[in-house]
């Protein structure tokens, strides 16, 4: 079932990305002030949005893991954190390239950028926590708590450009943002295309972790059974024994 | 550097990122397959 969902999602992702490439490079008009470099926005925005959605998904899965004590929620949370980290890293990289051209610097301590970097470090810590050897149930609880606490930064990232004085452009702002119709259509198409890519990566990673956990439990059960069974009788080597 | 060069740099960074993650997925898939083969060999 998961297999076919991944295949459909990956196929839709590939097709929609191909359409988006045409929309971005051939159809969407060039922005008057920033010029061609504004087109970075069509990849930066979907990466940022799906990165944040990924962390929200991880937070929801972690909550379910703590409530229901089910391993599969922990594995889903781990997959979502990993996918979110990929998207968050690419958001920071593409944003940095845009900033170098538009602001003249690779990085500035702007509220939006700073909160996004804090988010990156929180979830990098969460991923590092998973590599520490400790009992699985304890690791699941600990990582769930970190994932939930880390999610508190997500609304801050989203609202930072409005709450504090920020130089980061707020495209879909309360006043409409000022996007041309063709630009808005391209941006929405890119968000939709990156959704399928995000979903495919999330499900592929989840399936891998699920299979790995199933293999662990089969091996563990075998070892447990082998310990419970009495040792097989060995032939006496000497008659006096 | 021209605006086009910066745009292409961002585009390249995006696909390099996805490529690296795909390589990571492939590596962990390989590890999983090796573990399954090992388990099958032990149970024969």
PDB file of C-alpha atoms in Angstrom, chain A residues 62-222:
ATOM      1  CA  UNK A  62       5.765  12.737  18.573  1.00  0.00           C
ATOM      2  CA  UNK A  63       2.651  13.701  20.529  1.00  0.00           C
ATOM      3  CA  UNK A  64       0.936  10.500  19.329  1.00  0.00           C
ATOM      4  CA  UNK A  65       4.059   8.520  20.257  1.00  0.00           C
ATOM      5  CA  UNK A  66       3.958   9.879  23.826  1.00  0.00           C
ATOM      6  CA  UNK A  67       0.191   9.268  24.147  1.00  0.00           C
ATOM      7  CA  UNK A  68      -0.098   5.840  22.498  1.00  0.00           C
ATOM      8  CA  UNK A  69       3.433   4.495  23.115  1.00  0.00           C
ATOM      9  CA  UNK A  70       3.541   3.131  19.578  1.00  0.00           C
ATOM     10  CA  UNK A  71       6.938   2.771  17.909  1.00  0.00           C
ATOM     11  CA  UNK A  72       5.617   3.561  14.435  1.00  0.00           C
ATOM     12  CA  UNK A  73       4.815   7.163  15.450  1.00  0.00           C
ATOM     13  CA  UNK A  74       8.378   7.615  16.669  1.00  0.00           C
ATOM     14  CA  UNK A  75       9.697   6.297  13.360  1.00  0.00           C
ATOM     15  CA  UNK A  76       7.359   8.597  11.447  1.00  0.00           C
ATOM     16  CA  UNK A  77       8.542  11.531  13.562  1.00  0.00           C
ATOM     17  CA  UNK A  78      12.186  10.611  12.858  1.00  0.00           C
ATOM     18  CA  UNK A  79      11.466  10.502   9.107  1.00  0.00           C
ATOM     19  CA  UNK A  80       9.672  13.865   9.208  1.00  0.00           C
ATOM     20  CA  UNK A  81      12.525  15.488  11.162  1.00  0.00           C
ATOM     21  CA  UNK A  82      15.062  14.189   8.641  1.00  0.00           C
ATOM     22  CA  UNK A  83      13.039  15.406   5.639  1.00  0.00           C
ATOM     23  CA  UNK A  84      12.425  18.718   7.409  1.00  0.00           C
ATOM     24  CA  UNK A  85      16.153  19.106   7.998  1.00  0.00           C
ATOM     25  CA  UNK A  86      16.865  18.579   4.300  1.00  0.00           C
ATOM     26  CA  UNK A  87      14.283  21.208   3.353  1.00  0.00           C
ATOM     27  CA  UNK A  88      15.404  23.611   6.088  1.00  0.00           C
ATOM     28  CA  UNK A  89      19.077  23.275   5.020  1.00  0.00           C
ATOM     29  CA  UNK A  90      18.189  23.937   1.383  1.00  0.00           C
ATOM     30  CA  UNK A  91      16.043  26.911   2.447  1.00  0.00           C
ATOM     31  CA  UNK A  92      19.020  28.418   4.288  1.00  0.00           C
ATOM     32  CA  UNK A  93      21.385  27.735   1.367  1.00  0.00           C
ATOM     33  CA  UNK A  94      19.103  29.142  -1.364  1.00  0.00           C
ATOM     34  CA  UNK A  95      18.233  32.111   0.876  1.00  0.00           C
ATOM     35  CA  UNK A  96      21.913  32.754   1.505  1.00  0.00           C
ATOM     36  CA  UNK A  97      22.654  32.764  -2.249  1.00  0.00           C
ATOM     37  CA  UNK A  98      19.768  35.175  -2.819  1.00  0.00           C
ATOM     38  CA  UNK A  99      20.995  37.357   0.082  1.00  0.00           C
ATOM     39  CA  UNK A 100      24.542  37.497  -1.315  1.00  0.00           C
ATOM     40  CA  UNK A 101      23.208  38.969  -4.537  1.00  0.00           C
ATOM     41  CA  UNK A 102      20.468  41.209  -3.087  1.00  0.00           C
ATOM     42  CA  UNK A 103      21.915  42.313   0.257  1.00  0.00           C
ATOM     43  CA  UNK A 104      25.600  41.862  -0.548  1.00  0.00           C
ATOM     44  CA  UNK A 105      26.157  39.437   2.355  1.00  0.00           C
ATOM     45  CA  UNK A 106      25.853  35.660   2.708  1.00  0.00           C
ATOM     46  CA  UNK A 107      24.297  35.978   6.157  1.00  0.00           C
ATOM     47  CA  UNK A 108      22.780  38.635   8.409  1.00  0.00           C
ATOM     48  CA  UNK A 109      21.333  38.288  11.906  1.00  0.00           C
ATOM     49  CA  UNK A 110      17.817  39.147  10.789  1.00  0.00           C
ATOM     50  CA  UNK A 111      14.974  37.775  13.013  1.00  0.00           C
ATOM     51  CA  UNK A 112      13.652  35.474  10.238  1.00  0.00           C
ATOM     52  CA  UNK A 113      17.096  34.080   9.444  1.00  0.00           C
ATOM     53  CA  UNK A 114      18.096  33.758  13.083  1.00  0.00           C
ATOM     54  CA  UNK A 115      14.929  31.900  14.132  1.00  0.00           C
ATOM     55  CA  UNK A 116      15.310  29.592  11.098  1.00  0.00           C
ATOM     56  CA  UNK A 117      18.925  28.856  12.068  1.00  0.00           C
ATOM     57  CA  UNK A 118      17.872  28.145  15.672  1.00  0.00           C
ATOM     58  CA  UNK A 119      15.256  25.726  14.297  1.00  0.00           C
ATOM     59  CA  UNK A 120      17.946  24.018  12.213  1.00  0.00           C
ATOM     60  CA  UNK A 121      20.182  23.570  15.274  1.00  0.00           C
ATOM     61  CA  UNK A 122      17.318  22.242  17.438  1.00  0.00           C
ATOM     62  CA  UNK A 123      16.425  19.528  14.936  1.00  0.00           C
ATOM     63  CA  UNK A 124      20.089  18.790  14.156  1.00  0.00           C
ATOM     64  CA  UNK A 125      20.416  18.128  17.909  1.00  0.00           C
ATOM     65  CA  UNK A 126      17.330  15.916  17.731  1.00  0.00           C
ATOM     66  CA  UNK A 127      18.907  13.887  14.915  1.00  0.00           C
ATOM     67  CA  UNK A 128      22.165  13.605  16.848  1.00  0.00           C
ATOM     68  CA  UNK A 129      20.172  12.372  19.861  1.00  0.00           C
ATOM     69  CA  UNK A 130      18.851   9.468  17.794  1.00  0.00           C
ATOM     70  CA  UNK A 131      22.371   8.250  17.107  1.00  0.00           C
ATOM     71  CA  UNK A 132      23.178   7.930  20.836  1.00  0.00           C
ATOM     72  CA  UNK A 133      22.955   4.305  22.029  1.00  0.00           C
ATOM     73  CA  UNK A 134      20.207   3.965  24.671  1.00  0.00           C
ATOM     74  CA  UNK A 135      17.053   1.829  25.174  1.00  0.00           C
ATOM     75  CA  UNK A 136      14.600   2.351  22.319  1.00  0.00           C
ATOM     76  CA  UNK A 137      11.633   3.383  24.482  1.00  0.00           C
ATOM     77  CA  UNK A 138      13.742   5.964  26.329  1.00  0.00           C
ATOM     78  CA  UNK A 139      15.162   7.305  23.074  1.00  0.00           C
ATOM     79  CA  UNK A 140      11.642   7.553  21.601  1.00  0.00           C
ATOM     80  CA  UNK A 141      10.370   9.522  24.619  1.00  0.00           C
ATOM     81  CA  UNK A 142      13.395  11.823  24.718  1.00  0.00           C
ATOM     82  CA  UNK A 143      13.318  12.544  20.971  1.00  0.00           C
ATOM     83  CA  UNK A 144       9.545  13.128  21.109  1.00  0.00           C
ATOM     84  CA  UNK A 145       9.972  15.731  23.835  1.00  0.00           C
ATOM     85  CA  UNK A 146      12.784  17.503  21.940  1.00  0.00           C
ATOM     86  CA  UNK A 147      10.716  17.420  18.716  1.00  0.00           C
ATOM     87  CA  UNK A 148       7.682  18.934  20.457  1.00  0.00           C
ATOM     88  CA  UNK A 149       9.719  21.602  22.280  1.00  0.00           C
ATOM     89  CA  UNK A 150      11.607  22.406  19.067  1.00  0.00           C
ATOM     90  CA  UNK A 151       8.324  22.976  17.277  1.00  0.00           C
ATOM     91  CA  UNK A 152       7.727  26.049  19.493  1.00  0.00           C
ATOM     92  CA  UNK A 153      10.227  27.828  17.237  1.00  0.00           C
ATOM     93  CA  UNK A 154       8.181  27.147  14.053  1.00  0.00           C
ATOM     94  CA  UNK A 155       5.485  29.846  14.672  1.00  0.00           C
ATOM     95  CA  UNK A 156       8.314  32.241  15.553  1.00  0.00           C
ATOM     96  CA  UNK A 157      10.009  31.578  12.193  1.00  0.00           C
ATOM     97  CA  UNK A 158       6.725  32.122  10.389  1.00  0.00           C
ATOM     98  CA  UNK A 159       5.736  35.301  12.257  1.00  0.00           C
ATOM     99  CA  UNK A 160       9.217  36.771  12.842  1.00  0.00           C
ATOM    100  CA  UNK A 161       9.088  39.038   9.773  1.00  0.00           C
ATOM    101  CA  UNK A 162       5.855  40.580  11.100  1.00  0.00           C
ATOM    102  CA  UNK A 163       6.620  40.576  14.836  1.00  0.00           C
ATOM    103  CA  UNK A 164      10.045  42.189  14.624  1.00  0.00           C
ATOM    104  CA  UNK A 165      11.721  44.612  12.271  1.00  0.00           C
ATOM    105  CA  UNK A 166      12.982  42.397   9.493  1.00  0.00           C
ATOM    106  CA  UNK A 167      14.579  42.948   6.116  1.00  0.00           C
ATOM    107  CA  UNK A 168      13.384  39.548   4.927  1.00  0.00           C
ATOM    108  CA  UNK A 169      10.736  39.976   2.171  1.00  0.00           C
ATOM    109  CA  UNK A 170       7.239  38.967   3.277  1.00  0.00           C
ATOM    110  CA  UNK A 171       5.692  37.860  -0.011  1.00  0.00           C
ATOM    111  CA  UNK A 172       2.282  36.630   1.128  1.00  0.00           C
ATOM    112  CA  UNK A 173       1.813  39.421   3.646  1.00  0.00           C
ATOM    113  CA  UNK A 174      -1.477  40.619   5.126  1.00  0.00           C
ATOM    114  CA  UNK A 175      -1.764  43.353   2.472  1.00  0.00           C
ATOM    115  CA  UNK A 176      -1.549  40.836  -0.377  1.00  0.00           C
ATOM    116  CA  UNK A 177       2.228  40.966  -0.837  1.00  0.00           C
ATOM    117  CA  UNK A 178       2.136  42.521  -4.327  1.00  0.00           C
ATOM    118  CA  UNK A 179       2.783  39.422  -6.431  1.00  0.00           C
ATOM    119  CA  UNK A 180       1.885  39.563 -10.097  1.00  0.00           C
ATOM    120  CA  UNK A 181      -0.767  36.980 -11.137  1.00  0.00           C
ATOM    121  CA  UNK A 182       1.696  34.939 -13.236  1.00  0.00           C
ATOM    122  CA  UNK A 183       4.228  35.014 -10.391  1.00  0.00           C
ATOM    123  CA  UNK A 184       1.594  33.907  -7.879  1.00  0.00           C
ATOM    124  CA  UNK A 185       0.472  31.006 -10.118  1.00  0.00           C
ATOM    125  CA  UNK A 186       4.107  29.900 -10.556  1.00  0.00           C
ATOM    126  CA  UNK A 187       4.731  30.112  -6.814  1.00  0.00           C
ATOM    127  CA  UNK A 188       1.600  28.053  -6.026  1.00  0.00           C
ATOM    128  CA  UNK A 189       2.543  25.465  -8.692  1.00  0.00           C
ATOM    129  CA  UNK A 190       6.031  25.181  -7.172  1.00  0.00           C
ATOM    130  CA  UNK A 191       4.561  24.728  -3.684  1.00  0.00           C
ATOM    131  CA  UNK A 192       2.350  21.915  -5.052  1.00  0.00           C
ATOM    132  CA  UNK A 193       5.274  20.264  -6.897  1.00  0.00           C
ATOM    133  CA  UNK A 194       7.537  20.346  -3.853  1.00  0.00           C
ATOM    134  CA  UNK A 195       4.720  18.823  -1.790  1.00  0.00           C
ATOM    135  CA  UNK A 196       4.930  15.610  -3.841  1.00  0.00           C
ATOM    136  CA  UNK A 197       8.726  15.546  -3.566  1.00  0.00           C
ATOM    137  CA  UNK A 198       8.489  16.117   0.195  1.00  0.00           C
ATOM    138  CA  UNK A 199       5.836  13.400   0.599  1.00  0.00           C
ATOM    139  CA  UNK A 200       7.828  10.879  -1.475  1.00  0.00           C
ATOM    140  CA  UNK A 201      11.026  11.439   0.527  1.00  0.00           C
ATOM    141  CA  UNK A 202       9.122  11.283   3.824  1.00  0.00           C
ATOM    142  CA  UNK A 203       7.388   8.003   2.938  1.00  0.00           C
ATOM    143  CA  UNK A 204      10.553   6.392   1.517  1.00  0.00           C
ATOM    144  CA  UNK A 205      12.471   7.175   4.719  1.00  0.00           C
ATOM    145  CA  UNK A 206       9.550   6.048   6.906  1.00  0.00           C
ATOM    146  CA  UNK A 207       9.359   2.736   5.044  1.00  0.00           C
ATOM    147  CA  UNK A 208      13.102   2.193   5.499  1.00  0.00           C
ATOM    148  CA  UNK A 209      12.946   2.890   9.231  1.00  0.00           C
ATOM    149  CA  UNK A 210       9.854   0.671   9.563  1.00  0.00           C
ATOM    150  CA  UNK A 211      11.615  -2.242   7.816  1.00  0.00           C
ATOM    151  CA  UNK A 212      14.751  -1.764   9.895  1.00  0.00           C
ATOM    152  CA  UNK A 213      12.706  -1.759  13.125  1.00  0.00           C
ATOM    153  CA  UNK A 214      10.819  -4.886  12.021  1.00  0.00           C
ATOM    154  CA  UNK A 215      14.092  -6.668  11.316  1.00  0.00           C
ATOM    155  CA  UNK A 216      15.420  -5.602  14.745  1.00  0.00           C
ATOM    156  CA  UNK A 217      12.353  -7.007  16.480  1.00  0.00           C
ATOM    157  CA  UNK A 218      12.530 -10.340  14.541  1.00  0.00           C
ATOM    158  CA  UNK A 219      16.218 -10.765  15.476  1.00  0.00           C
ATOM    159  CA  UNK A 220      15.492  -9.772  19.085  1.00  0.00           C
ATOM    160  CA  UNK A 221      12.606 -12.298  19.314  1.00  0.00           C
ATOM    161  CA  UNK A 222      14.834 -15.050  17.923  1.00  0.00           C
TER     162      UNK A 222
END
